[in-house]
Amino acid sequence: MTANSRRSASEPPGLDTQRREIECLLRECELRAGDSWYVVERRWFEQWKEFVETGDQNASSFPGQIDNTELFEDLDSYHLKERLVENEDFVLVPVDVWHKLLSWYGQVEDQPPLERKVVDLPSTLKVEVYPVEIFLCLHSNMENVTTAQFSRTDNIQSVQTVMRRVFSVSSDSECRLWMKSSDSSCERLRNLHMSVLDACLSSGMTVIMETRNADGTWPSSRPQIMRNSVEEHDLYQGQPGVCGLTNLGNTCFMNSALQCLSNTPPLTEYFLQSSYLDELNFTNPLGMKGEIAEAYADVIKQMWSGRHYSVVPRVFKTKVGHFASQFLGYQQHDSQELLSFLLDGLHEDLNRVKNKEYIELRDANGRPDQEVAEEAWRNHRRRNDSVIVDTFHGLFKSTLICPECHKVSVTFDPFCYLSVPLPVSKERVMEVFFVSLDPHAKPVQHRVMVPKAGKVSDLCVALSEMTSVLPTQMVVADVFNHRFYKIYSPDESLSCILDRDDIFVYERSMLGEEQQEEEQVLLALYLRERSHYADYGSGSTTLFGHPLLLNVPRSSCSQEALYGLFLQRLARYVRLPDPSEELEEEDEDDEDEEDLYKTQTNGISDDEEQGDVDRAGPSQMEPCCQSEDTTTTTELCPNLSVTQPSLGQSNIAIANSQSPDQAEPQSSTDTNSGDHVHPSDNTNRTLDTEPATEPPPEPCDTSEEDKQEEACSPSPPANEQLDKRRACRKRKKCLFTIQAVNSNGTTERLAGDGASALSFGSQPYVALDWDPDMKKRFYNENEAEKYVKHASMEVPQQQMTVQLQECIELFTTVETLEDENPWYCPVCKKHQLATKKLDLWSLPEVLIIHLKRFSYTKFTREKLDCIVDFPLRHLDFSGCLLRKDLSNGEPPSCYDLIAVSNHYGGLRDGHYTSYACNKDNGQWYYFDDSKVTYAREDQIVTNAAYVLFYHRQDKIRKPTLPAPDTSAASSTQHAADITPCKDGSAELGASSCLTMETD
């Protein structure tokens, strides 16, 4: 052995001893995942074996220092040659063998030891001779690339540690890694505890590190910034946390919930300090693989960076929709439902319990409450341990008593928020318009008190006390867009009438002794205006005014009788023509008319068959000269009598009517819908207009119309048409014509031989068609729209106010389980409708109180708009807790308000906003999507308050910053807008650009 070779090695034992020790170690060793083995060049190892076998210390076969030169591609990088074969090019020795050989013979200078790990690959253990060699770079400088080798058993955290050291990235900087494969696609390396093998990192891939910007965004996904350019964004520095959230389309519910959670100090500080990174749970089957927690953290860090007026939570919205399909799309949702999902998702994503054990729940069985409660809380924490449990979870006691055997079951259950009921009034206030039989009386608006679970007949009874009209003489209808959306029967529930519906109550005429024996027809009357640009022989119409309901005996259903009845009913706003006013048709040039009549008769070419002429619609200029089978009724003074109907058949426009008590339009639309659109009725009713058997009276001018009877007789010969049309022009026009229509107020025409069929439902509808000039001259629109207010409308409505303490007491009252939710009694061995009582046992650091404003029962759905008076400070639960005596180590039960989620609107639509107190300066703000304004404490308690956030006083920290000066804000404004308007010209203290929007 040369002197040089002995310098790096200790004096070895005898050759025989060396051989026995190495052989023993090689025999006993076995592969174990994670152990280290070393690569040794085979020729050197074979020479060493030959050397020790000779037993001669001075033999020529002395191997010298360990030399792996033949295994390297070059001596600069010391990269292993490719495709080296074990036992041909190299041998693998365990760590103990390596250390002994190294201590005896040393290693060639500058050569690195070739340490390799044992990896646990699927179904096999093997030494990883070739580790994963990947490229490393920063997102900010992707030109500077370095190379590093990692074992497949190394975790991603070790990769991140190496990159922080290589690129001098501070340990305080939050960073994230991306894996870039050869096809240029990038994927987040989210789980730092995952191994390189499980992360599918292979040689030749690139790992990119990016660090979070100062404004909370990431360089790879910088969000849109509202109302400011990049330059303004870089210069803006505002109060952290005072930041709006852009409405992505009906996402105000999400923005409201996020603002409340953002201003919950313990949760926000947990994310701002990046404590969540060490607790992300990627293996929880109940969680979202940490994605919800990371998306929420990104939103919070952007909002609290102080660099944004408003941020866009688009990535967060996408993640929520991905894991909760009910929030997919852009429909309006409930902020409390989103809050419940988010807290549960954050808890499972941050659960410190990686493997949940099965725990069998035990009943109290007479044990003390304290013992059972402590056991329940321990069992809960054994499976659920996260910042959400630390901050929001409390415990309540549930007591069930069987009504049959009186078995008492006591359990203690955790809760994340309290859903407290509101006292529900059994009555409701309705505003209706009463339309009297007196044609000269204006409609009167009344405010009446009715039972919530009542019927339409109860509304009539309540209104009867104000109007002295019998309830049986009233018909209730919902009017929408100048037509009847629905006509209600007396036994229908009032729950189908919404507060926003326009309800009209019509007085129905009393029947005389003679009329009581005759069948009555309830006519629904619409007003329509013809278009100026109607085509010849047809025309479009538009509804206007308020519809009417009239109770008419069948004997009065003739055309002329109806005309006179309608004129009388419209007398308040329809002026009758003076005797001096001429309403005759304008004369036309006879020659022009002859030419026209040669080519067209009633809008039909005379080349066509007579049957087609009969089916054609009448001309609006010569309506009294129509053929006997036209589809419309007379459009001037009626000269076609309509035979009086019998029970067996109907020959009039209002055909086959049912009795008034059964009158109701056929409608398949939901009465709660915002779009009142009548479907066409499918029940076929025929309209048969037959020639009169005797000359009828003429209501327009009885003295003149007898003279025109012969000229206007039905179905004159074709060669007499022109003369008869000229005679008709001398008649006086009626103010309107009467037309049978459907519930939508439209005329249905179907071609047929000799007659046309009209579709009717059980309720007859007629329309009064007005020419525009006649309507302008004789219809007073201003008068028609007038109404008077009853004294009941002048009495101010006192809004119901309840104390929050009442709601909490209501939450803890005894109730009986419903039929749909029985309890299985272990003694009776069957389901029972037990009595249930909830009591508060322990309260969390942050208490969320959900006011159950939306009430749903079998019969009613409503939003309770009563004011809940809740304290902003010193909400004391000591009287509500079941444990009256708290030990020294237990926290107090006094809370201060920190945030409120508001809901404005009704059941089907509305808008969410929030109030919140900033943890740093103690100032209250009003958050309305992307707009943020100062708020005063006296503005917070409103009837819109929906979800309340309270922070326990012993955990509240004093503000670290002084409160901002809000004196510049106008006292007349809702709040001072502290964010610029869209043009960016507004400044602090300028006029508020707050607008209430309905999603």
Coordinates of C-alpha atoms in Angstrom, one line a residue, residues 705-910:
E705 CA -131.3 52.5 -37.5
D706 CA -134.8 51.2 -38.3
K707 CA -134.3 52.9 -41.6
Q708 CA -131.1 51.1 -42.2
E709 CA -132.4 47.6 -41.3
E710 CA -133.0 46.4 -44.8
A711 CA -129.8 47.9 -46.1
C712 CA -127.8 46.1 -43.5
S713 CA -129.5 42.8 -43.6
P714 CA -127.1 39.8 -43.6
S715 CA -125.8 38.0 -46.7
P716 CA -127.1 40.4 -49.4
P717 CA -126.5 39.3 -53.0
A718 CA -123.1 40.0 -54.5
N719 CA -124.4 42.6 -56.9
E720 CA -126.0 44.6 -54.1
Q721 CA -122.8 44.8 -51.9
L722 CA -121.8 48.3 -53.1
D723 CA -125.1 49.9 -52.5
K724 CA -125.4 48.4 -49.1
R725 CA -121.9 49.5 -48.2
R726 CA -122.8 53.1 -49.2
A727 CA -125.8 52.9 -47.1
C728 CA -123.8 51.7 -44.1
R729 CA -121.5 54.7 -44.4
K730 CA -124.4 57.0 -43.5
R731 CA -124.8 55.1 -40.1
K732 CA -123.2 56.5 -37.0
K733 CA -120.2 54.6 -35.7
C734 CA -120.2 52.9 -32.3
L735 CA -117.4 54.0 -29.8
F736 CA -116.1 50.4 -29.8
T737 CA -116.8 46.9 -31.0
I738 CA -117.2 43.8 -29.0
Q739 CA -115.0 40.8 -29.6
A740 CA -114.8 37.4 -28.0
V741 CA -111.2 36.7 -26.9
N742 CA -109.2 34.3 -24.8
S743 CA -107.8 34.9 -21.3
N744 CA -104.7 36.6 -22.9
G745 CA -107.0 39.1 -24.6
T746 CA -106.2 37.9 -28.0
T747 CA -108.6 36.7 -30.7
E748 CA -108.2 33.1 -32.0
R749 CA -109.2 32.6 -35.7
L750 CA -109.4 29.2 -37.2
A751 CA -110.4 28.7 -40.8
G752 CA -113.5 26.5 -41.5
D753 CA -116.4 26.0 -43.8
G754 CA -119.1 28.6 -43.1
A755 CA -117.9 29.4 -39.6
S756 CA -114.9 29.8 -37.4
A757 CA -114.2 28.1 -34.1
L758 CA -113.0 30.0 -31.1
S759 CA -111.2 28.4 -28.1
F760 CA -112.7 29.2 -24.7
G761 CA -112.0 28.1 -21.2
S762 CA -114.6 27.9 -18.4
Q763 CA -114.5 31.7 -18.1
P764 CA -115.8 33.9 -20.9
Y765 CA -113.7 36.9 -22.0
V766 CA -114.7 39.7 -24.2
A767 CA -112.7 42.8 -25.5
L768 CA -113.9 46.2 -26.4
D769 CA -111.9 47.2 -29.5
W770 CA -111.3 51.0 -29.9
D771 CA -110.1 52.8 -32.9
P772 CA -107.3 55.1 -32.0
D773 CA -109.2 58.3 -32.9
M774 CA -112.3 57.2 -31.0
K775 CA -110.2 56.4 -28.0
K776 CA -108.5 59.7 -28.1
R777 CA -111.8 61.6 -28.4
F778 CA -114.0 59.8 -25.9
Y779 CA -111.8 57.8 -23.5
N780 CA -110.2 59.8 -20.6
E781 CA -107.0 57.9 -19.7
N782 CA -106.2 60.2 -16.8
E783 CA -109.6 59.6 -15.2
A784 CA -109.5 55.9 -15.8
E785 CA -106.2 55.6 -13.8
K786 CA -107.5 57.5 -10.8
Y787 CA -108.2 55.9 -7.5
V788 CA -108.8 57.0 -3.9
K789 CA -107.2 55.7 -0.7
H790 CA -109.3 54.4 2.1
A791 CA -108.6 55.6 5.6
S792 CA -106.9 52.3 6.4
M793 CA -104.1 53.3 3.9
E794 CA -103.3 56.4 5.9
V795 CA -102.7 54.5 9.2
P796 CA -98.9 54.0 9.3
Q797 CA -97.9 50.4 9.4
Q798 CA -96.0 49.6 12.6
Q799 CA -93.3 47.2 11.6
M800 CA -93.0 44.3 14.0
T801 CA -89.8 44.4 16.2
V802 CA -88.5 41.4 18.1
Q803 CA -85.5 41.1 20.4
L804 CA -82.7 38.8 19.5
Q805 CA -83.1 37.3 23.0
E806 CA -86.7 36.3 22.1
C807 CA -85.4 34.4 19.0
I808 CA -82.8 32.5 21.1
E809 CA -85.4 31.6 23.7
L810 CA -87.6 30.4 20.9
F811 CA -84.7 28.2 19.7
T812 CA -84.6 26.5 23.1
T813 CA -88.3 25.9 23.5
V814 CA -89.8 22.4 23.5
E815 CA -91.2 21.2 20.2
T816 CA -92.8 18.0 18.9
L817 CA -91.2 16.3 16.0
E818 CA -93.1 16.4 12.7
D819 CA -94.5 13.3 10.9
E820 CA -91.7 13.4 8.4
N821 CA -89.0 13.3 11.0
P822 CA -89.9 10.8 13.8
W823 CA -87.4 9.5 16.4
Y824 CA -86.8 5.7 16.9
C825 CA -87.4 4.9 20.5
P826 CA -85.0 2.1 21.7
V827 CA -87.5 1.0 24.3
C828 CA -90.7 1.0 22.3
K829 CA -88.8 -0.3 19.3
K830 CA -90.7 2.0 16.9
H831 CA -90.6 5.5 15.6
Q832 CA -92.3 8.1 17.8
L833 CA -93.2 11.8 17.5
A834 CA -91.1 12.7 20.5
T835 CA -90.7 16.0 22.2
K836 CA -87.4 17.7 21.5
K837 CA -85.6 20.4 23.4
L838 CA -82.2 22.1 22.5
D839 CA -80.1 23.8 25.1
L840 CA -76.8 25.7 24.7
W841 CA -74.0 24.1 26.6
S842 CA -70.8 25.8 25.4
L843 CA -70.2 28.6 22.9
P844 CA -67.3 29.2 20.4
E845 CA -65.0 32.1 20.1
V846 CA -66.9 33.4 17.1
L847 CA -70.7 32.8 17.2
I848 CA -72.7 32.9 14.0
I849 CA -76.4 33.5 14.4
H850 CA -78.6 32.8 11.4
L851 CA -82.0 34.5 11.5
K852 CA -84.5 32.2 9.8
R853 CA -86.2 34.9 7.8
F854 CA -87.4 32.5 5.0
S855 CA -90.3 30.5 6.3
Y856 CA -91.4 27.4 4.5
T857 CA -94.4 25.3 5.5
K858 CA -96.8 22.9 3.7
F859 CA -99.1 25.8 2.9
T860 CA -97.1 29.0 2.9
R861 CA -93.8 30.5 1.8
E862 CA -92.7 33.9 2.9
K863 CA -89.9 36.1 4.0
L864 CA -90.2 37.6 7.5
D865 CA -89.3 41.3 7.3
C866 CA -89.7 42.1 10.9
I867 CA -86.8 44.0 12.6
V868 CA -84.7 41.9 14.9
D869 CA -83.2 44.2 17.5
F870 CA -79.7 42.8 18.2
P871 CA -77.1 44.5 20.4
L872 CA -73.8 45.6 18.9
R873 CA -72.0 45.1 22.2
H874 CA -72.4 43.0 25.3
L875 CA -74.6 40.2 24.0
D876 CA -74.8 38.2 27.2
F877 CA -75.5 34.4 26.9
S878 CA -75.1 33.7 30.6
G879 CA -78.8 33.3 31.0
C880 CA -79.1 31.0 28.0
L881 CA -76.3 28.6 28.8
L882 CA -77.4 25.4 30.5
R883 CA -74.3 25.5 32.7
K884 CA -74.9 28.4 35.1
D885 CA -71.7 28.0 37.1
L886 CA -68.5 28.3 35.0
S887 CA -65.2 27.2 36.3
N888 CA -62.2 29.6 36.5
G889 CA -60.7 28.2 33.3
E890 CA -63.8 28.6 31.2
P891 CA -64.4 31.7 29.0
P892 CA -67.1 34.3 29.6
S893 CA -70.2 34.4 27.5
C894 CA -70.3 38.1 26.4
Y895 CA -70.0 38.9 22.7
D896 CA -69.6 42.0 20.5
L897 CA -70.9 42.2 16.9
I898 CA -68.3 42.2 14.2
A899 CA -70.3 41.5 10.9
V900 CA -73.8 41.3 9.4
S901 CA -74.9 39.7 6.2
N902 CA -78.0 41.6 4.8
H903 CA -80.7 40.4 2.4
Y904 CA -83.0 42.9 0.6
G905 CA -85.9 41.7 -1.4
G906 CA -88.3 38.8 -1.3
L907 CA -88.4 35.0 -1.8
R908 CA -87.5 34.8 -5.5
D909 CA -85.1 37.7 -5.9
G910 CA -83.1 40.2 -3.9

